[in-house]
C-alpha cells in the first residue's frame, strides 16, 4: 500500500521541539510531492509544509522559520522538524503523498495522522 504513515507525535511544553516522520511504502514514482497538513479541533485542515521530488519546499507563514521539512532518500521518509512549538500548533498532523504519473491526474494518498499537543 502506498498510504503514508506518520510517527513522532506527542506532548511537549511550549518552546519545545518534535520531529515528525512520514514513511511511504518505498515504491518508486516519476514525480511526487509530500506535504504536511494539520487539523485542530473545530477547525479546517490547513497546509503546513511540503517538499517535492525536485527538493523544492514550501511553508505556511505560521510555521516559517520554526519548522523544517526534509527528505531522507535512503529511508524513503520525509521529516518535519518542529522547533519553538506553540500551543496553537496543537493538532493532528497528516502526511499526504501526491503522485504525478505522466499525463494522468495526480493522485493523493493520506496518512492516518499523528497527534501533536503543545501545553502552555
Short mmCIF file of N, CA, C and O in Angstrom, two decimals:
data_model
loop_
_atom_site.label_atom_id
_atom_site.label_comp_id
_atom_site.label_asym_id
_atom_site.label_seq_id
_atom_site.Cartn_x
_atom_site.Cartn_y
_atom_site.Cartn_z
N UNK A 1 0.86 -1.19 0.00
CA UNK A 1 0.00 0.00 0.00
C UNK A 1 0.89 1.24 0.00
O UNK A 1 1.92 1.27 0.68
N UNK A 2 0.49 2.26 -0.73
CA UNK A 2 1.28 3.48 -0.83
C UNK A 2 0.86 4.51 0.21
O UNK A 2 1.42 5.61 0.25
N UNK A 3 -0.10 4.20 1.07
CA UNK A 3 -0.55 5.13 2.08
C UNK A 3 0.61 5.50 3.01
O UNK A 3 1.27 4.62 3.57
N UNK A 4 0.85 6.80 3.21
CA UNK A 4 1.90 7.20 4.15
C UNK A 4 1.52 6.87 5.59
O UNK A 4 0.34 6.74 5.93
N UNK A 5 2.54 6.76 6.44
CA UNK A 5 2.34 6.51 7.86
C UNK A 5 3.18 7.51 8.63
O UNK A 5 4.40 7.58 8.45
N UNK A 6 2.52 8.27 9.52
CA UNK A 6 3.20 9.28 10.31
C UNK A 6 3.66 8.70 11.65
O UNK A 6 3.05 7.77 12.18
N UNK A 7 4.72 9.29 12.19
CA UNK A 7 5.18 8.93 13.52
C UNK A 7 5.88 10.14 14.13
O UNK A 7 6.23 11.09 13.43
N UNK A 8 6.09 10.10 15.44
CA UNK A 8 6.84 11.13 16.12
C UNK A 8 6.01 12.12 16.90
O UNK A 8 6.57 13.00 17.57
N UNK A 9 4.69 12.01 16.84
CA UNK A 9 3.85 12.91 17.60
C UNK A 9 3.96 12.67 19.09
O UNK A 9 4.49 11.65 19.54
N UNK A 10 3.45 13.62 19.85
CA UNK A 10 3.50 13.51 21.29
C UNK A 10 3.10 14.81 21.95
O UNK A 10 2.56 15.71 21.30
N UNK A 11 3.37 14.90 23.24
CA UNK A 11 3.04 16.08 24.03
C UNK A 11 4.31 16.76 24.51
O UNK A 11 5.22 16.10 25.02
N UNK A 12 4.37 18.07 24.32
CA UNK A 12 5.52 18.86 24.73
C UNK A 12 5.05 20.17 25.33
O UNK A 12 3.91 20.60 25.12
N UNK A 13 5.94 20.81 26.07
CA UNK A 13 5.68 22.14 26.58
C UNK A 13 5.98 23.19 25.51
O UNK A 13 6.78 22.96 24.59
N UNK A 14 5.32 24.33 25.61
CA UNK A 14 5.60 25.42 24.69
C UNK A 14 7.09 25.73 24.68
O UNK A 14 7.74 25.76 25.72
N UNK A 15 7.61 25.96 23.48
CA UNK A 15 9.03 26.20 23.31
C UNK A 15 9.83 24.95 23.01
O UNK A 15 11.00 25.04 22.62
N UNK A 16 9.22 23.79 23.16
CA UNK A 16 9.89 22.54 22.90
C UNK A 16 9.91 22.18 21.43
O UNK A 16 9.42 22.93 20.58
N UNK A 17 10.44 21.00 21.14
CA UNK A 17 10.61 20.54 19.77
C UNK A 17 10.11 19.12 19.61
O UNK A 17 10.14 18.32 20.54
N UNK A 18 9.65 18.82 18.41
CA UNK A 18 9.30 17.47 18.00
C UNK A 18 9.74 17.28 16.56
O UNK A 18 9.82 18.24 15.80
N UNK A 19 10.01 16.04 16.21
CA UNK A 19 10.36 15.69 14.83
C UNK A 19 9.39 14.63 14.35
O UNK A 19 9.38 13.51 14.87
N UNK A 20 8.58 14.97 13.36
CA UNK A 20 7.64 14.04 12.77
C UNK A 20 8.26 13.39 11.55
O UNK A 20 9.05 14.00 10.83
N UNK A 21 7.90 12.14 11.30
CA UNK A 21 8.36 11.42 10.12
C UNK A 21 7.17 10.89 9.35
O UNK A 21 6.15 10.50 9.94
N UNK A 22 7.31 10.86 8.04
CA UNK A 22 6.31 10.32 7.14
C UNK A 22 6.99 9.24 6.31
O UNK A 22 7.90 9.54 5.53
N UNK A 23 6.55 8.01 6.47
CA UNK A 23 7.13 6.88 5.75
C UNK A 23 6.18 6.41 4.67
O UNK A 23 4.97 6.32 4.88
N UNK A 24 6.73 6.10 3.50
CA UNK A 24 5.96 5.54 2.40
C UNK A 24 6.32 4.08 2.21
O UNK A 24 7.18 3.54 2.91
N UNK A 25 5.67 3.44 1.25
CA UNK A 25 5.89 2.02 1.00
C UNK A 25 7.25 1.74 0.40
O UNK A 25 7.70 0.60 0.42
N UNK A 26 7.89 2.74 -0.15
CA UNK A 26 9.14 2.56 -0.84
C UNK A 26 9.00 2.40 -2.34
O UNK A 26 10.00 2.28 -3.04
N UNK A 27 7.78 2.38 -2.83
CA UNK A 27 7.54 2.31 -4.26
C UNK A 27 8.08 3.55 -4.94
O UNK A 27 8.05 4.65 -4.38
N UNK A 28 8.56 3.37 -6.15
CA UNK A 28 9.12 4.49 -6.89
C UNK A 28 8.06 5.14 -7.78
O UNK A 28 7.19 4.46 -8.33
N UNK A 29 8.15 6.45 -7.89
CA UNK A 29 7.25 7.22 -8.74
C UNK A 29 8.07 8.20 -9.56
O UNK A 29 9.16 8.60 -9.17
N UNK A 30 7.52 8.59 -10.71
CA UNK A 30 8.23 9.52 -11.57
C UNK A 30 8.42 10.88 -10.93
O UNK A 30 9.46 11.50 -11.06
N UNK A 31 7.40 11.36 -10.27
CA UNK A 31 7.46 12.64 -9.57
C UNK A 31 6.43 12.63 -8.45
O UNK A 31 5.40 11.96 -8.55
N UNK A 32 6.72 13.37 -7.40
CA UNK A 32 5.83 13.37 -6.25
C UNK A 32 5.99 14.64 -5.42
O UNK A 32 6.99 15.34 -5.53
N UNK A 33 4.98 14.90 -4.61
CA UNK A 33 5.02 15.94 -3.61
C UNK A 33 4.49 15.34 -2.31
O UNK A 33 3.42 14.74 -2.29
N UNK A 34 5.25 15.50 -1.24
CA UNK A 34 4.79 15.09 0.08
C UNK A 34 4.56 16.35 0.90
O UNK A 34 5.43 17.21 0.99
N UNK A 35 3.38 16.44 1.48
CA UNK A 35 3.03 17.63 2.24
C UNK A 35 2.52 17.24 3.62
O UNK A 35 1.98 16.15 3.83
N UNK A 36 2.71 18.15 4.56
CA UNK A 36 2.17 18.03 5.90
C UNK A 36 1.00 19.00 6.06
O UNK A 36 1.09 20.16 5.64
N UNK A 37 -0.07 18.51 6.63
CA UNK A 37 -1.25 19.31 6.96
C UNK A 37 -1.60 19.06 8.41
O UNK A 37 -1.21 18.05 8.97
N UNK A 38 -2.36 19.97 9.00
CA UNK A 38 -2.78 19.76 10.38
C UNK A 38 -4.21 20.22 10.56
O UNK A 38 -4.70 21.09 9.85
N UNK A 39 -4.86 19.63 11.53
CA UNK A 39 -6.25 19.95 11.82
C UNK A 39 -6.45 19.97 13.33
O UNK A 39 -6.28 18.96 14.00
N UNK A 40 -6.80 21.14 13.84
CA UNK A 40 -7.13 21.31 15.24
C UNK A 40 -8.63 21.09 15.43
O UNK A 40 -9.42 21.24 14.49
N UNK A 41 -9.06 20.74 16.65
CA UNK A 41 -10.49 20.52 16.88
C UNK A 41 -11.33 21.73 16.49
O UNK A 41 -11.01 22.87 16.84
N UNK A 42 -12.39 21.48 15.73
CA UNK A 42 -13.28 22.53 15.31
C UNK A 42 -12.77 23.42 14.20
O UNK A 42 -13.44 24.39 13.85
N UNK A 43 -11.62 23.11 13.64
CA UNK A 43 -11.04 23.93 12.59
C UNK A 43 -10.86 23.12 11.31
O UNK A 43 -10.87 21.89 11.32
N UNK A 44 -10.70 23.84 10.21
CA UNK A 44 -10.43 23.21 8.94
C UNK A 44 -8.99 22.72 8.87
O UNK A 44 -8.10 23.26 9.54
N UNK A 45 -8.78 21.69 8.09
CA UNK A 45 -7.42 21.22 7.87
C UNK A 45 -6.64 22.27 7.09
O UNK A 45 -7.13 22.83 6.11
N UNK A 46 -5.41 22.54 7.52
CA UNK A 46 -4.60 23.56 6.89
C UNK A 46 -3.24 23.02 6.47
O UNK A 46 -2.68 22.13 7.10
N UNK A 47 -2.73 23.61 5.42
CA UNK A 47 -1.42 23.26 4.90
C UNK A 47 -0.33 23.74 5.84
O UNK A 47 -0.41 24.84 6.40
N UNK A 48 0.71 22.93 6.01
CA UNK A 48 1.83 23.27 6.87
C UNK A 48 3.11 23.44 6.05
O UNK A 48 3.77 24.48 6.12
N UNK A 49 3.48 22.43 5.29
CA UNK A 49 4.72 22.46 4.51
C UNK A 49 4.70 21.34 3.50
O UNK A 49 3.97 20.36 3.66
N UNK A 50 5.50 21.48 2.45
CA UNK A 50 5.65 20.38 1.51
C UNK A 50 7.05 20.34 0.93
O UNK A 50 7.81 21.30 1.03
N UNK A 51 7.36 19.21 0.33
CA UNK A 51 8.61 19.02 -0.37
C UNK A 51 8.35 18.14 -1.58
O UNK A 51 7.57 17.18 -1.50
N UNK A 52 8.96 18.49 -2.70
CA UNK A 52 8.78 17.75 -3.93
C UNK A 52 10.00 16.88 -4.21
O UNK A 52 11.05 17.03 -3.58
N UNK A 53 9.84 15.97 -5.17
CA UNK A 53 10.97 15.14 -5.57
C UNK A 53 12.12 15.96 -6.12
O UNK A 53 13.26 15.50 -6.13
N UNK A 54 11.82 17.19 -6.56
CA UNK A 54 12.84 18.12 -7.00
C UNK A 54 13.59 18.79 -5.85
O UNK A 54 14.53 19.53 -6.08
N UNK A 55 13.15 18.56 -4.61
CA UNK A 55 13.68 19.15 -3.38
C UNK A 55 13.13 20.53 -3.11
O UNK A 55 13.48 21.14 -2.09
N UNK A 56 12.27 21.04 -3.98
CA UNK A 56 11.61 22.31 -3.72
C UNK A 56 10.73 22.21 -2.49
O UNK A 56 10.06 21.20 -2.27
N UNK A 57 10.72 23.25 -1.65
CA UNK A 57 9.93 23.25 -0.42
C UNK A 57 9.07 24.49 -0.32
O UNK A 57 9.37 25.54 -0.91
N UNK A 58 7.99 24.37 0.44
CA UNK A 58 7.09 25.48 0.74
C UNK A 58 6.65 25.36 2.18
O UNK A 58 6.51 24.26 2.72
N UNK A 59 6.38 26.52 2.81
CA UNK A 59 5.94 26.56 4.19
C UNK A 59 4.78 27.53 4.35
O UNK A 59 4.74 28.57 3.71
N UNK A 60 3.87 27.18 5.24
CA UNK A 60 2.87 28.14 5.66
C UNK A 60 3.53 29.26 6.45
O UNK A 60 4.51 29.04 7.17
N UNK A 61 3.00 30.46 6.33
CA UNK A 61 3.58 31.60 7.04
C UNK A 61 3.62 31.36 8.55
O UNK A 61 4.54 31.83 9.23
N UNK A 62 2.65 30.64 9.08
CA UNK A 62 2.56 30.44 10.51
C UNK A 62 3.69 29.59 11.08
O UNK A 62 3.94 29.63 12.28
N UNK A 63 4.36 28.81 10.23
CA UNK A 63 5.42 27.93 10.70
C UNK A 63 6.78 28.28 10.12
O UNK A 63 7.79 27.70 10.54
N UNK A 64 6.83 29.20 9.19
CA UNK A 64 8.09 29.57 8.55
C UNK A 64 9.08 30.07 9.59
O UNK A 64 8.75 30.89 10.45
N UNK A 65 10.30 29.54 9.52
CA UNK A 65 11.33 29.90 10.48
C UNK A 65 11.36 29.01 11.70
O UNK A 65 12.35 29.04 12.45
N UNK A 66 10.31 28.23 11.93
CA UNK A 66 10.26 27.31 13.07
C UNK A 66 10.28 25.85 12.64
O UNK A 66 10.84 25.01 13.34
N UNK A 67 9.64 25.55 11.51
CA UNK A 67 9.56 24.17 11.02
C UNK A 67 10.46 24.00 9.82
O UNK A 67 10.63 24.93 9.01
N UNK A 68 11.02 22.81 9.66
CA UNK A 68 11.85 22.48 8.52
C UNK A 68 11.45 21.12 7.98
O UNK A 68 11.39 20.15 8.74
N UNK A 69 11.17 21.05 6.69
CA UNK A 69 10.83 19.78 6.05
C UNK A 69 12.04 19.28 5.27
O UNK A 69 12.76 20.07 4.65
N UNK A 70 12.28 17.99 5.31
CA UNK A 70 13.43 17.41 4.63
C UNK A 70 13.12 16.00 4.18
O UNK A 70 12.17 15.37 4.65
N UNK A 71 13.95 15.49 3.28
CA UNK A 71 13.76 14.18 2.69
C UNK A 71 14.98 13.32 2.94
O UNK A 71 16.11 13.77 2.75
N UNK A 72 14.75 12.09 3.38
CA UNK A 72 15.80 11.09 3.51
C UNK A 72 15.56 10.04 2.44
O UNK A 72 14.73 9.15 2.61
N UNK A 73 16.28 10.16 1.33
CA UNK A 73 16.04 9.26 0.20
C UNK A 73 16.32 7.81 0.55
O UNK A 73 15.61 6.90 0.11
N UNK A 74 17.37 7.57 1.32
CA UNK A 74 17.74 6.20 1.66
C UNK A 74 16.67 5.47 2.46
O UNK A 74 16.53 4.25 2.34
N UNK A 75 15.93 6.20 3.27
CA UNK A 75 14.90 5.59 4.12
C UNK A 75 13.49 5.81 3.60
O UNK A 75 12.53 5.38 4.24
N UNK A 76 13.36 6.48 2.46
CA UNK A 76 12.05 6.77 1.88
C UNK A 76 11.13 7.46 2.89
O UNK A 76 9.96 7.10 3.03
N UNK A 77 11.67 8.43 3.58
CA UNK A 77 10.91 9.16 4.58
C UNK A 77 11.06 10.66 4.38
O UNK A 77 12.04 11.14 3.82
N UNK A 78 10.06 11.39 4.83
CA UNK A 78 10.10 12.84 4.90
C UNK A 78 9.88 13.23 6.35
O UNK A 78 8.98 12.71 7.01
N UNK A 79 10.72 14.13 6.85
CA UNK A 79 10.64 14.56 8.23
C UNK A 79 10.19 16.01 8.32
O UNK A 79 10.44 16.81 7.42
N UNK A 80 9.54 16.34 9.41
CA UNK A 80 9.16 17.71 9.73
C UNK A 80 9.72 18.02 11.11
O UNK A 80 9.20 17.54 12.12
N UNK A 81 10.79 18.80 11.14
CA UNK A 81 11.39 19.24 12.39
C UNK A 81 10.64 20.47 12.87
O UNK A 81 10.59 21.48 12.17
N UNK A 82 10.06 20.39 14.05
CA UNK A 82 9.24 21.46 14.59
C UNK A 82 9.93 22.01 15.84
O UNK A 82 10.04 21.31 16.84
N UNK A 83 10.38 23.25 15.76
CA UNK A 83 11.04 23.91 16.87
C UNK A 83 10.19 25.06 17.39
O UNK A 83 9.32 25.57 16.69
N UNK A 84 10.48 25.47 18.62
CA UNK A 84 9.76 26.58 19.25
C UNK A 84 8.25 26.39 19.12
O UNK A 84 7.52 27.29 18.68
N UNK A 85 7.79 25.23 19.52
CA UNK A 85 6.37 24.92 19.38
C UNK A 85 5.52 25.82 20.26
O UNK A 85 5.91 26.21 21.36
N UNK A 86 4.34 26.13 19.75
CA UNK A 86 3.38 26.98 20.43
C UNK A 86 2.08 26.22 20.66
O UNK A 86 1.79 25.27 19.93
N UNK A 87 1.30 26.63 21.66
CA UNK A 87 0.02 25.94 21.88
C UNK A 87 -0.86 25.91 20.63
O UNK A 87 -1.59 24.92 20.43
N UNK A 88 -0.80 26.93 19.80
CA UNK A 88 -1.60 26.94 18.58
C UNK A 88 -1.14 25.94 17.54
O UNK A 88 -1.81 25.75 16.52
N UNK A 89 0.01 25.28 17.76
CA UNK A 89 0.45 24.20 16.89
C UNK A 89 -0.24 22.88 17.23
O UNK A 89 -0.07 21.90 16.49
N UNK A 90 -0.98 22.84 18.32
CA UNK A 90 -1.68 21.62 18.71
C UNK A 90 -2.67 21.21 17.64
O UNK A 90 -3.54 21.99 17.25
N UNK A 91 -2.55 19.99 17.16
CA UNK A 91 -3.40 19.50 16.08
C UNK A 91 -3.03 18.06 15.79
O UNK A 91 -2.02 17.55 16.26
N UNK A 92 -3.86 17.42 14.98
CA UNK A 92 -3.48 16.17 14.35
C UNK A 92 -2.74 16.52 13.07
O UNK A 92 -3.25 17.28 12.25
N UNK A 93 -1.56 15.97 12.90
CA UNK A 93 -0.73 16.24 11.74
C UNK A 93 -0.82 15.07 10.77
O UNK A 93 -0.63 13.91 11.15
N UNK A 94 -1.11 15.39 9.51
CA UNK A 94 -1.29 14.40 8.47
C UNK A 94 -0.24 14.56 7.38
O UNK A 94 0.10 15.69 7.00
N UNK A 95 0.24 13.46 6.88
CA UNK A 95 1.14 13.44 5.74
C UNK A 95 0.35 13.03 4.50
O UNK A 95 -0.45 12.10 4.55
N UNK A 96 0.57 13.73 3.41
CA UNK A 96 -0.09 13.42 2.15
C UNK A 96 0.95 13.23 1.05
O UNK A 96 1.82 14.08 0.85
N UNK A 97 0.83 12.13 0.34
CA UNK A 97 1.65 11.86 -0.83
C UNK A 97 0.83 12.14 -2.08
O UNK A 97 -0.25 11.58 -2.26
N UNK A 98 1.32 13.01 -2.94
CA UNK A 98 0.72 13.25 -4.24
C UNK A 98 1.63 12.67 -5.30
O UNK A 98 2.81 13.02 -5.37
N UNK A 99 1.07 11.78 -6.12
CA UNK A 99 1.84 11.09 -7.14
C UNK A 99 1.51 11.69 -8.49
O UNK A 99 0.34 11.86 -8.85
N UNK A 100 2.55 11.99 -9.25
CA UNK A 100 2.42 12.55 -10.59
C UNK A 100 2.95 11.54 -11.58
O UNK A 100 4.15 11.26 -11.60
N UNK A 101 2.06 10.99 -12.40
CA UNK A 101 2.44 9.94 -13.33
C UNK A 101 2.00 10.30 -14.74
O UNK A 101 0.81 10.23 -15.07
N UNK A 102 2.94 10.70 -15.56
CA UNK A 102 2.67 11.02 -16.94
C UNK A 102 1.59 12.07 -17.08
O UNK A 102 1.60 13.10 -16.38
N UNK A 103 0.64 11.81 -17.96
CA UNK A 103 -0.46 12.74 -18.20
C UNK A 103 -1.69 12.43 -17.36
O UNK A 103 -2.71 13.11 -17.49
N UNK A 104 -1.62 11.42 -16.49
CA UNK A 104 -2.75 11.07 -15.64
C UNK A 104 -2.95 12.13 -14.57
O UNK A 104 -2.00 12.81 -14.17
N UNK A 105 -4.19 12.28 -14.07
CA UNK A 105 -4.41 13.23 -12.98
C UNK A 105 -3.61 12.85 -11.74
O UNK A 105 -3.42 11.66 -11.46
N UNK A 106 -3.14 13.82 -10.98
CA UNK A 106 -2.43 13.49 -9.74
C UNK A 106 -3.32 12.70 -8.79
O UNK A 106 -4.54 12.89 -8.74
N UNK A 107 -2.70 11.82 -8.02
CA UNK A 107 -3.42 11.02 -7.03
C UNK A 107 -2.87 11.30 -5.64
O UNK A 107 -1.66 11.35 -5.45
N UNK A 108 -3.78 11.47 -4.69
CA UNK A 108 -3.42 11.78 -3.30
C UNK A 108 -3.60 10.55 -2.42
O UNK A 108 -4.57 9.81 -2.54
N UNK A 109 -2.66 10.39 -1.50
CA UNK A 109 -2.71 9.32 -0.50
C UNK A 109 -2.43 9.94 0.86
O UNK A 109 -1.37 10.53 1.07
N UNK A 110 -3.38 9.81 1.78
CA UNK A 110 -3.29 10.41 3.11
C UNK A 110 -2.90 9.39 4.16
O UNK A 110 -3.37 8.26 4.15
N UNK A 111 -2.05 9.82 5.08
CA UNK A 111 -1.76 9.01 6.24
C UNK A 111 -2.85 9.15 7.29
O UNK A 111 -3.72 10.02 7.20
N UNK A 112 -2.82 8.30 8.31
CA UNK A 112 -3.87 8.34 9.35
C UNK A 112 -3.72 9.47 10.36
O UNK A 112 -4.66 9.74 11.11
N UNK A 113 -2.58 10.13 10.39
CA UNK A 113 -2.37 11.26 11.28
C UNK A 113 -1.66 10.89 12.57
O UNK A 113 -1.67 9.73 13.00
N UNK A 114 -1.03 11.88 13.17
CA UNK A 114 -0.38 11.73 14.47
C UNK A 114 -0.65 12.98 15.30
O UNK A 114 -0.60 14.10 14.79
N UNK A 115 -0.95 12.78 16.57
CA UNK A 115 -1.34 13.88 17.44
C UNK A 115 -0.13 14.62 17.97
O UNK A 115 0.83 14.02 18.46
N UNK A 116 -0.19 15.95 17.88
CA UNK A 116 0.80 16.83 18.50
C UNK A 116 0.07 17.74 19.47
O UNK A 116 -0.87 18.44 19.09
N UNK A 117 0.50 17.72 20.73
CA UNK A 117 -0.12 18.54 21.76
C UNK A 117 0.95 19.40 22.41
O UNK A 117 1.96 18.88 22.90
N UNK A 118 0.74 20.71 22.41
CA UNK A 118 1.68 21.66 22.99
C UNK A 118 0.98 22.38 24.13
O UNK A 118 -0.03 23.07 23.92
N UNK A 119 1.49 22.22 25.33
CA UNK A 119 0.90 22.84 26.50
C UNK A 119 1.59 24.15 26.83
O UNK A 119 2.80 24.32 26.59
N UNK A 120 0.84 25.08 27.39
CA UNK A 120 1.38 26.39 27.72
C UNK A 120 1.95 26.42 29.13
O UNK A 120 1.74 25.49 29.93
#
